Short mmCIF file of C-alpha atoms and ligand atoms in Angstrom, two decimals:
data_model
loop_
_atom_site.label_atom_id
_atom_site.label_comp_id
_atom_site.label_asym_id
_atom_site.label_seq_id
_atom_site.Cartn_x
_atom_site.Cartn_y
_atom_site.Cartn_z
CA MET K 12 23.29 -11.46 27.25
CA SER K 13 26.60 -11.85 25.48
CA LYS K 14 27.46 -8.95 23.16
CA LYS K 15 27.94 -11.51 20.41
CA HIS K 16 24.27 -12.47 20.67
CA GLY K 17 23.00 -8.95 19.94
CA PRO K 18 21.10 -7.93 16.81
CA ALA K 19 22.95 -6.87 13.68
CA LYS K 20 23.61 -3.12 13.47
CA ARG K 21 21.50 -2.84 10.35
CA ILE K 22 18.31 -3.59 12.30
CA GLN K 23 19.00 -1.60 15.44
CA GLY K 24 16.17 0.84 16.17
CA LEU K 25 13.85 -0.92 13.73
CA ASP K 26 12.12 -3.24 16.18
CA LYS K 27 8.88 -1.21 16.62
CA ASN K 28 6.27 -1.93 13.97
CA VAL K 29 2.74 -0.61 13.74
CA TRP K 30 1.36 -3.87 12.24
CA VAL K 31 2.88 -6.04 14.93
CA GLU K 32 1.17 -3.96 17.61
CA PHE K 33 -2.23 -3.28 16.02
CA VAL K 34 -2.77 -6.60 14.25
CA GLY K 35 -1.89 -8.17 17.62
CA LEU K 36 -4.36 -5.90 19.42
CA ALA K 37 -7.12 -6.86 16.97
CA LEU K 38 -6.40 -10.56 17.52
CA GLU K 39 -6.62 -10.06 21.26
CA TYR K 40 -9.70 -7.79 21.52
CA LYS K 41 -11.56 -8.94 18.38
CA PRO K 42 -13.01 -5.52 17.47
CA VAL K 43 -14.91 -4.78 14.27
CA ASN K 44 -11.67 -4.72 12.38
CA LEU K 45 -11.16 -1.64 10.20
CA GLY K 46 -7.41 -1.73 10.81
CA GLN K 47 -4.97 -3.72 8.65
CA GLY K 48 -6.04 -3.56 5.00
CA PHE K 49 -7.66 -6.76 3.81
CA PRO K 50 -11.10 -7.64 2.43
CA ASP K 51 -13.35 -9.77 4.65
CA PHE K 52 -15.37 -11.05 1.70
CA ALA K 53 -14.79 -14.00 -0.62
CA ALA K 54 -12.09 -14.00 -3.28
CA PRO K 55 -13.33 -13.93 -6.91
CA PRO K 56 -14.80 -17.42 -7.58
CA ASN K 57 -12.96 -17.86 -10.90
CA LEU K 58 -9.66 -17.30 -9.09
CA VAL K 59 -10.54 -19.79 -6.37
CA ASP K 60 -11.56 -22.31 -9.05
CA ALA K 61 -8.25 -21.77 -10.81
CA LEU K 62 -6.35 -22.45 -7.59
CA VAL K 63 -8.39 -25.54 -6.75
CA LYS K 64 -7.84 -26.95 -10.24
CA THR K 65 -4.16 -26.14 -10.04
CA ILE K 66 -3.58 -27.85 -6.72
CA SER K 67 -5.82 -30.79 -7.51
CA GLY K 68 -3.00 -31.74 -9.85
CA GLU K 69 -5.46 -33.17 -12.37
CA GLU K 70 -3.95 -31.30 -15.25
CA ASN K 71 -0.33 -30.98 -14.25
CA LYS K 72 1.31 -32.69 -11.32
CA MET K 73 4.30 -30.38 -11.69
CA MET K 74 2.24 -27.57 -10.13
CA HIS K 75 3.41 -28.90 -6.76
CA GLN K 76 7.09 -28.53 -7.64
CA TYR K 77 9.51 -25.61 -7.92
CA THR K 78 8.98 -23.31 -10.86
CA ARG K 79 11.22 -20.79 -12.64
CA GLY K 80 13.01 -18.68 -10.01
CA PHE K 81 12.23 -15.18 -11.29
CA GLY K 82 8.56 -15.93 -11.96
CA HIS K 83 6.40 -18.80 -13.17
CA PRO K 84 6.39 -18.77 -17.02
CA ARG K 85 2.60 -18.51 -17.35
CA LEU K 86 2.46 -15.63 -14.84
CA VAL K 87 5.31 -13.56 -16.30
CA LYS K 88 3.70 -14.00 -19.71
CA ALA K 89 0.36 -12.68 -18.41
CA ILE K 90 2.05 -9.79 -16.57
CA SER K 91 4.01 -8.92 -19.69
CA THR K 92 0.88 -8.99 -21.88
CA LEU K 93 -1.11 -6.81 -19.49
CA TYR K 94 1.47 -4.17 -18.67
CA SER K 95 2.91 -3.98 -22.20
CA GLN K 96 -0.56 -2.76 -23.22
CA LEU K 97 -0.85 -0.37 -20.31
CA ILE K 98 2.64 1.09 -20.57
CA GLY K 99 2.74 1.20 -24.35
CA ARG K 100 5.99 -0.75 -24.79
CA GLU K 101 6.92 -4.41 -25.05
CA ILE K 102 7.95 -5.76 -21.62
CA ASN K 103 10.36 -8.69 -21.83
CA GLN K 104 8.97 -11.51 -19.72
CA ASN K 105 12.40 -12.99 -18.96
CA THR K 106 14.49 -9.94 -18.15
CA GLU K 107 12.06 -7.18 -17.17
CA ILE K 108 9.74 -8.88 -14.64
CA LEU K 109 10.36 -10.39 -11.20
CA CYS K 110 7.67 -12.24 -9.19
CA THR K 111 7.95 -11.92 -5.43
CA VAL K 112 6.36 -12.78 -2.09
CA GLY K 113 3.90 -9.90 -2.11
CA ALA K 114 4.75 -6.33 -2.97
CA TYR K 115 6.77 -6.26 0.27
CA ASP K 116 9.38 -8.60 -1.19
CA SER K 117 9.57 -6.56 -4.40
CA LEU K 118 10.22 -3.46 -2.29
CA PHE K 119 12.86 -5.35 -0.31
CA CYS K 120 14.63 -6.57 -3.47
CA ALA K 121 14.53 -3.03 -4.88
CA PHE K 122 16.05 -1.39 -1.81
CA MET K 123 18.59 -4.15 -1.22
CA GLY K 124 19.51 -4.48 -4.87
CA LEU K 125 19.89 -0.80 -5.67
CA ILE K 126 20.61 1.24 -2.56
CA ASP K 127 24.17 1.53 -1.25
CA GLU K 128 25.65 2.81 2.00
CA GLY K 129 25.05 6.57 2.19
CA ASP K 130 22.66 6.78 -0.77
CA GLU K 131 19.74 9.13 -0.14
CA VAL K 132 16.19 7.98 -0.82
CA ILE K 133 13.39 10.56 -1.06
CA ILE K 134 10.19 9.33 0.57
CA ILE K 135 6.88 11.21 0.21
CA GLU K 136 4.88 11.41 3.46
CA PRO K 137 2.60 9.88 4.53
CA TYR K 138 4.26 6.67 3.27
CA PHE K 139 3.71 2.93 3.60
CA ASP K 140 5.82 2.46 6.72
CA CYS K 141 8.30 -0.18 5.49
CA TYR K 142 9.99 2.22 3.02
CA GLU K 143 11.90 3.77 5.91
CA PRO K 144 13.34 0.61 7.58
CA MET K 145 14.07 -0.95 4.18
CA THR K 146 16.07 2.13 3.16
CA LYS K 147 17.99 1.95 6.42
CA MET K 148 18.60 -1.82 6.24
CA ALA K 149 20.18 -1.23 2.84
CA GLY K 150 22.47 1.41 4.41
CA GLY K 151 20.62 4.30 2.77
CA VAL K 152 19.44 7.58 4.26
CA PRO K 153 15.72 8.38 4.04
CA VAL K 154 14.91 12.01 3.15
CA PHE K 155 11.28 12.94 3.79
CA VAL K 156 8.99 15.38 2.06
CA PRO K 157 5.36 15.71 3.18
CA LEU K 158 2.18 16.02 1.17
CA LYS K 159 0.43 18.94 2.83
CA PRO K 160 -3.24 19.96 2.87
CA LYS K 161 -3.85 23.19 0.94
CA HIS K 162 -5.76 24.53 3.96
CA PRO K 163 -6.46 23.14 7.44
CA ARG K 164 -9.65 21.17 6.74
CA VAL K 165 -9.62 19.79 3.22
CA PRO K 166 -12.51 17.61 2.02
CA SER K 167 -10.56 15.41 -0.41
CA THR K 168 -7.13 13.88 -0.79
CA ARG K 169 -6.95 15.87 -4.04
CA ASP K 170 -6.08 18.85 -1.80
CA PHE K 171 -3.02 17.15 -0.33
CA VAL K 172 -0.11 18.33 -2.46
CA LEU K 173 3.66 18.45 -2.63
CA ASP K 174 5.38 21.82 -2.62
CA PRO K 175 7.47 21.59 -5.84
CA GLU K 176 10.19 23.83 -4.40
CA GLU K 177 10.40 21.83 -1.21
CA LEU K 178 10.62 18.59 -3.19
CA ALA K 179 13.31 20.04 -5.49
CA SER K 180 15.33 21.10 -2.43
CA LYS K 181 15.54 17.45 -1.25
CA PHE K 182 17.51 16.28 -4.30
CA THR K 183 21.31 16.22 -3.82
CA ASP K 184 24.15 14.52 -5.62
CA LYS K 185 23.68 11.60 -3.18
CA THR K 186 20.02 11.02 -4.12
CA LYS K 187 19.74 7.56 -5.66
CA ALA K 188 15.99 6.92 -5.59
CA LEU K 189 12.57 8.40 -4.95
CA VAL K 190 9.69 6.26 -3.72
CA LEU K 191 6.29 7.06 -5.15
CA ASN K 192 3.05 5.43 -4.01
CA THR K 193 -0.03 6.12 -6.09
CA PRO K 194 -2.83 5.58 -5.11
CA ASN K 195 -1.26 6.34 -1.77
CA ASN K 196 -1.57 4.40 1.46
CA PRO K 197 -2.78 5.73 3.93
CA LEU K 198 -4.28 8.85 2.29
CA GLY K 199 -5.82 7.42 -0.86
CA LYS K 200 -4.43 10.26 -2.94
CA VAL K 201 -4.20 9.53 -6.67
CA PHE K 202 -1.39 11.61 -8.17
CA LYS K 203 -2.44 13.71 -11.16
CA ARG K 204 -0.50 13.68 -14.42
CA SER K 205 0.89 17.17 -13.73
CA GLU K 206 2.08 16.09 -10.28
CA LEU K 207 3.75 12.98 -11.70
CA GLU K 208 5.39 15.04 -14.44
CA MET K 209 6.81 17.41 -11.85
CA ILE K 210 8.29 14.44 -9.92
CA ALA K 211 9.49 12.77 -13.13
CA ASP K 212 11.25 15.96 -14.30
CA LEU K 213 13.20 16.11 -11.03
CA CYS K 214 14.11 12.41 -11.27
CA LYS K 215 15.40 12.96 -14.80
CA LYS K 216 17.24 16.18 -13.94
CA HIS K 217 19.09 14.48 -11.05
CA ASP K 218 19.38 11.04 -12.67
CA VAL K 219 17.36 9.35 -9.91
CA ILE K 220 15.54 5.98 -9.94
CA CYS K 221 11.80 5.95 -9.18
CA ILE K 222 10.48 3.04 -7.12
CA SER K 223 6.80 3.27 -7.97
CA ASP K 224 4.55 1.32 -5.60
CA GLU K 225 1.28 1.00 -7.52
CA VAL K 226 -0.39 -1.83 -5.60
CA TYR K 227 -3.76 -0.02 -5.57
CA GLU K 228 -3.57 0.69 -9.33
CA TRP K 229 -7.12 -0.56 -10.09
CA LEU K 230 -8.80 1.09 -7.13
CA VAL K 231 -9.55 4.62 -8.33
CA PHE K 232 -12.88 6.43 -8.00
CA ASP K 233 -14.88 9.16 -9.75
CA ASP K 234 -13.02 10.83 -12.60
CA ASN K 235 -9.61 9.90 -11.24
CA GLU K 236 -7.22 8.00 -13.46
CA HIS K 237 -4.30 5.87 -12.35
CA ILE K 238 -1.29 6.98 -14.35
CA ARG K 239 1.69 4.67 -14.38
CA MET K 240 4.95 6.49 -13.77
CA ALA K 241 6.73 4.12 -16.19
CA SER K 242 4.47 5.34 -19.00
CA LEU K 243 5.62 8.98 -18.78
CA PRO K 244 8.18 10.12 -21.36
CA ASP K 245 11.71 8.86 -20.65
CA MET K 246 10.69 7.32 -17.31
CA TRP K 247 10.74 3.62 -18.29
CA ASP K 248 14.52 3.44 -18.03
CA ARG K 249 14.55 4.71 -14.46
CA THR K 250 11.34 3.22 -12.99
CA ILE K 251 10.62 0.00 -11.09
CA THR K 252 6.85 -0.54 -10.85
CA ILE K 253 5.49 -2.77 -8.10
CA GLY K 254 2.14 -4.60 -8.03
CA SER K 255 0.33 -7.02 -5.72
CA ALA K 256 -2.08 -9.89 -6.40
CA GLY K 257 -3.35 -9.31 -2.87
CA LYS K 258 -4.77 -5.92 -3.89
CA THR K 259 -5.54 -6.77 -7.53
CA PHE K 260 -7.63 -9.87 -6.79
CA SER K 261 -8.62 -9.31 -3.12
CA VAL K 262 -6.40 -12.16 -1.91
CA THR K 263 -3.96 -10.53 0.51
CA GLY K 264 -3.14 -13.91 2.09
CA TRP K 265 -1.62 -15.13 -1.17
CA LYS K 266 1.30 -12.73 -0.66
CA LEU K 267 2.10 -12.67 -4.35
CA GLY K 268 3.60 -9.60 -5.98
CA TRP K 269 5.70 -8.50 -8.92
CA SER K 270 7.99 -5.80 -10.24
CA TYR K 271 8.50 -4.71 -13.80
CA GLY K 272 11.03 -2.32 -15.25
CA PRO K 273 14.13 -2.13 -17.45
CA ALA K 274 16.49 -5.11 -17.24
CA HIS K 275 19.30 -3.01 -15.69
CA LEU K 276 17.05 -2.26 -12.66
CA ILE K 277 15.35 -5.66 -12.44
CA ARG K 278 18.62 -7.60 -12.65
CA PRO K 279 19.98 -6.35 -9.27
CA MET K 280 16.60 -7.22 -7.73
CA MET K 281 16.89 -10.71 -9.23
CA THR K 282 20.32 -11.04 -7.60
CA ILE K 283 18.79 -10.42 -4.17
CA HIS K 284 15.92 -12.78 -4.98
CA GLN K 285 18.07 -15.65 -6.28
CA ASN K 286 20.19 -15.48 -3.12
CA SER K 287 17.36 -15.21 -0.63
CA LEU K 288 14.16 -16.97 -1.77
CA TYR K 289 15.19 -18.21 -5.21
CA THR K 290 11.64 -19.22 -6.18
CA ILE K 291 8.12 -18.61 -4.83
CA PRO K 292 5.01 -20.85 -4.61
CA THR K 293 4.05 -22.39 -7.96
CA PRO K 294 0.28 -22.97 -7.51
CA LEU K 295 -0.42 -19.38 -6.49
CA GLN K 296 1.46 -18.08 -9.52
CA GLU K 297 -0.37 -20.44 -11.87
CA ALA K 298 -3.76 -19.43 -10.45
CA ALA K 299 -2.93 -15.71 -10.59
CA ALA K 300 -1.84 -16.17 -14.22
CA ILE K 301 -5.25 -17.69 -15.00
CA GLY K 302 -6.87 -14.77 -13.14
CA PHE K 303 -4.96 -12.27 -15.28
CA GLU K 304 -5.82 -14.15 -18.48
CA THR K 305 -9.52 -13.94 -17.57
CA GLU K 306 -9.35 -10.20 -16.88
CA LEU K 307 -7.25 -9.54 -19.98
CA ALA K 308 -10.06 -10.95 -22.10
CA ARG K 309 -12.55 -8.45 -20.58
CA LEU K 310 -10.22 -5.60 -19.63
CA ASN K 311 -12.33 -2.65 -20.66
CA GLN K 312 -15.71 -4.23 -20.03
CA PRO K 313 -17.86 -3.49 -17.00
CA ASP K 314 -17.63 -7.12 -15.80
CA CYS K 315 -13.82 -6.93 -15.51
CA TYR K 316 -13.07 -7.70 -11.84
CA PHE K 317 -10.84 -4.64 -11.54
CA LYS K 318 -13.71 -2.35 -12.54
CA GLU K 319 -16.30 -4.21 -10.47
CA LEU K 320 -14.15 -3.97 -7.37
CA ALA K 321 -13.59 -0.23 -7.80
CA ALA K 322 -17.34 0.33 -8.29
CA MET K 323 -18.15 -1.70 -5.17
CA LEU K 324 -15.56 0.18 -3.13
CA LYS K 325 -16.87 3.56 -4.19
CA SER K 326 -20.21 2.89 -2.49
CA LYS K 327 -18.46 1.56 0.63
CA ARG K 328 -16.35 4.72 0.68
CA GLU K 329 -19.50 6.87 0.57
CA ARG K 330 -21.11 4.88 3.32
CA MET K 331 -18.12 5.06 5.65
CA ALA K 332 -17.66 8.79 5.06
CA LYS K 333 -21.29 9.36 6.08
CA PHE K 334 -21.22 7.46 9.33
CA LEU K 335 -17.83 8.77 10.40
CA SER K 336 -18.97 12.36 9.82
CA GLU K 337 -21.99 11.81 12.05
CA VAL K 338 -19.84 11.30 15.09
CA GLY K 339 -17.48 14.15 14.31
CA LEU K 340 -14.72 12.06 12.73
CA VAL K 341 -14.19 14.30 9.71
CA PRO K 342 -13.18 12.18 6.70
CA ILE K 343 -10.82 13.20 3.93
CA ILE K 344 -12.49 11.56 0.93
CA PRO K 345 -9.94 9.28 -0.78
CA GLU K 346 -9.62 9.35 -4.55
CA GLY K 347 -8.36 5.76 -4.58
CA GLY K 348 -7.23 2.76 -2.52
CA TYR K 349 -9.28 1.35 0.35
CA PHE K 350 -8.41 3.48 3.32
CA MET K 351 -9.98 6.63 4.69
CA MET K 352 -8.28 9.11 6.97
CA ALA K 353 -10.55 10.90 9.42
CA ASP K 354 -9.68 14.01 11.41
CA THR K 355 -10.20 13.27 15.10
CA SER K 356 -9.37 16.70 16.53
CA GLY K 357 -13.04 17.32 17.36
CA ILE K 358 -13.24 14.14 19.44
CA ASP K 359 -12.91 14.57 23.16
CA VAL K 360 -12.04 11.34 24.97
CA ASP K 361 -10.01 10.75 28.10
CA LEU K 362 -6.68 9.47 26.90
CA ASN K 363 -5.11 9.49 30.37
CA ASP K 364 -6.42 6.01 31.09
CA PRO K 365 -3.35 3.75 31.59
CA GLU K 366 -4.97 1.19 29.27
CA VAL K 367 -4.37 3.43 26.24
CA GLY K 368 -0.61 3.38 26.81
CA ASP K 369 1.72 6.10 25.61
CA GLY K 370 2.97 7.63 22.40
CA ASN K 371 1.29 9.91 19.89
CA ARG K 372 -2.37 10.87 20.30
CA ASP K 373 -3.50 8.65 17.40
CA TYR K 374 -1.81 5.59 18.93
CA LYS K 375 -3.68 6.19 22.18
CA LEU K 376 -6.96 6.89 20.43
CA VAL K 377 -6.76 3.70 18.35
CA ARG K 378 -6.01 1.63 21.47
CA TRP K 379 -8.96 3.35 23.20
CA LEU K 380 -11.28 2.72 20.23
CA THR K 381 -10.26 -0.93 20.05
CA LYS K 382 -10.47 -1.67 23.75
CA LYS K 383 -13.40 0.54 24.80
CA LYS K 384 -15.57 0.75 21.68
CA GLY K 385 -14.68 -2.39 19.77
CA ILE K 386 -13.49 -0.80 16.53
CA GLY K 387 -10.00 -1.51 15.21
CA ALA K 388 -8.11 1.10 13.15
CA ILE K 389 -4.53 2.19 12.36
CA PRO K 390 -2.71 5.28 13.72
CA PRO K 391 -1.40 7.30 10.75
CA SER K 392 1.54 8.89 12.56
CA ALA K 393 3.19 5.50 11.83
CA PHE K 394 3.39 6.74 8.24
CA TYR K 395 5.48 9.83 9.11
CA ASN K 396 9.10 10.18 10.20
CA PRO K 397 9.73 11.15 13.86
CA ASP K 398 9.98 14.90 13.06
CA HIS K 399 6.66 14.94 11.24
CA LYS K 400 4.51 12.63 13.39
CA HIS K 401 2.47 15.62 14.53
CA LEU K 402 1.17 15.86 10.93
CA GLY K 403 -0.52 12.48 11.31
CA GLU K 404 -1.51 12.27 14.95
CA ASN K 405 -4.85 14.04 14.65
CA TYR K 406 -6.08 11.47 12.14
CA ILE K 407 -7.11 7.83 12.22
CA ARG K 408 -6.99 5.42 9.26
CA PHE K 409 -10.01 3.19 8.64
CA CYS K 410 -10.18 0.41 6.04
CA PHE K 411 -13.40 0.16 4.02
CA ILE K 412 -12.88 -2.98 1.90
CA LYS K 413 -15.33 -4.80 4.17
CA GLU K 414 -18.63 -6.68 3.94
CA ASP K 415 -21.69 -4.45 4.34
CA SER K 416 -22.47 -6.41 7.51
CA THR K 417 -19.09 -5.39 8.96
CA LEU K 418 -19.74 -1.75 8.06
CA ASP K 419 -23.23 -2.12 9.66
CA LYS K 420 -21.60 -3.20 12.92
CA ALA K 421 -19.13 -0.32 12.82
CA GLU K 422 -21.92 2.14 12.05
CA LYS K 423 -24.00 0.86 14.97
CA ILE K 424 -21.10 1.27 17.40
CA ILE K 425 -20.41 4.75 16.09
CA ARG K 426 -24.05 5.81 16.40
CA GLU K 427 -24.21 4.55 19.98
CA TRP K 428 -21.00 6.35 20.74
CA LYS K 429 -22.48 9.56 19.34
CA GLU K 430 -25.59 9.15 21.50
CA SER K 431 -23.53 8.58 24.63
CA MET K 432 -21.54 11.75 23.88
CA THR K 433 -24.74 13.77 23.39
CA ASN K 434 -26.24 12.40 26.62
CA ALA K 435 -23.08 13.22 28.56
CA LYS K 436 -23.39 16.93 27.62
N1 PMP E 19 2.71 -1.28 -0.67
C1 PMP E 19 1.62 -0.70 -0.15
C2 PMP E 19 1.37 0.74 -0.41
C3 PMP E 19 0.74 -1.44 0.65
O1 PMP E 19 -0.33 -0.86 1.17
C4 PMP E 19 1.03 -2.79 0.88
C5 PMP E 19 0.14 -3.59 1.79
N2 PMP E 19 -0.45 -4.60 1.13
C6 PMP E 19 2.16 -3.36 0.30
C7 PMP E 19 2.99 -2.57 -0.46
C8 PMP E 19 2.51 -4.79 0.52
O2 PMP E 19 1.70 -5.61 -0.26
P1 PMP E 19 1.71 -7.22 -0.18
O3 PMP E 19 0.69 -7.60 0.79
O4 PMP E 19 1.43 -7.66 -1.58
O5 PMP E 19 3.09 -7.59 0.27
N1 LIG E 20 -1.11 -2.78 3.21
C1 LIG E 20 -1.95 -3.22 4.28
C2 LIG E 20 -2.29 -2.03 5.15
O1 LIG E 20 -1.77 -0.96 4.95
C3 LIG E 20 -1.32 -4.34 5.07
C4 LIG E 20 -0.10 -3.96 5.84
C5 LIG E 20 0.64 -5.13 6.37
O2 LIG E 20 0.21 -6.28 6.23
N2 LIG E 20 1.75 -4.88 6.99
O3 LIG E 20 -3.08 -2.16 6.02
#
C-alpha cells in the first residue's frame, strides 16, 4: 500500500476496540447477551408515543427538518429547567448546553475542543474505554490513577477508593483536565461527597477542568446519592457535565446526549460540533424534550420513570448477584449503574483452547463463556491502561438491565455449569 494511503498519525495504535470485538462476537454466537450495556425491554410508552406523534407530522411538519444546531429549542429548554433545579443555578439554554449524538459525541467535543498537544488528562481507572483514545486523538497525554479495593475481596464498590496522595501526585503544571465518571462504568461505584470534594479541591488547586460523565445519574441504589460535581462549591466554572438519553430513558439506540457547563467551556465544544455534525436529529430531540417535561412534572414522585427504573434495577442487581455467587463468580455489589463486576479467580476453566484466542485472562474467559456456555459479557481489563490491565483481568463485567426472562436463561446456564463442575470433581 502506498505510504500516502496510510492512517493519520492521530489514530495510529487506536484500532483495537473492545466493543467492536465483543459486540461482533455476540452477533455471531447469539449468546444470552449480558455484554454491551443496553436494556432488552420496551422503552417507556409515553416516550414512544411522543416520538410517534412527532414523526407522524400531524402537529408540526417541521419536525422532519433541521433544527437549531446546538440543540433543539424545546430540548435545551427542558434540560435547562431540569438541571437548573438540580445544580442550584440558572443554566442558560443558549450558551451553556450542547446536544450531541449520544454522550460519546459530547465526550468527543470536550476532548477535541479543550485538549491541546501535550496537555495531560487524569483518568480514573477503571474508565469507560473511549476516554483514552479521545485524549490521544486530541494530542493529549492520559495519566492514569486506579481506584483500588481496600482489601483483596471487597463486597461492594463502596470499598473501591482513590488514594488521595496518589491522585495528588498525578497533577502537574501540564494537567488540563480530569475525567470523572459517577456512577462509574464498569464498577458501578457512586462517588461519595467527601470523595468528590477531595477531587474538586485538587482541580481547584491546580486550575484543572473536570469532565464529569454522569450518564448513569439516575441509577443509584440503597442509600446512595448521585452528587453532581458541578453543584459543589466553585466547581461550576470548571465542570462540563455529560448526560445521555440512552441511559436516562432506556433508549440507547437513540444516541442522544448533552453537555452542560459554563459558556467558556461549552463554546469550544460548540466549535467542534458546528464544524463536524452541525445539527442532530430533530424528532429524537423533540420526543426526548417531551419525555423530560413529563418527568419534570413528577420528579420527586414514586411514578417518576427515573425512580421506577432504579427500583426495578435494584431487584435485578440482587438477582444477578445471587446466581453469580452460586457458581463461584464473586460479585462486587454495585452502588449504581447497570453493570456488575464478578471476581473469576476461583473459576478453573481450560483457557488453552485455540478458540479462546490470546490476550488477558478476562478476554479469553469472555470468549470461552460466549462460545462454550452461551453467555456474553465484557472483559474489564479493557477499562485499564496497558500497565494496569492485571487489575482488571480477574474480573468479568455483566450487564443486568435485562428482562427477567433473559436473566432466567442466564441463571439456568450458570446452574448447569455449576452442576457440570461439581460432577467433574
Ligand atoms: N459514558 C459512559 C460511562 C458510558 O457507559 C456510555 C455508554 N453508553 C457512554 C458514555 C456513551 O453513551 P451514549 O450511548 O449516549 O453515547
Ligand atoms: N456504555 C455501554 C457499555 O458500557 C455501551 C458501550 C458502547 O456502545 N460502546 O456497555
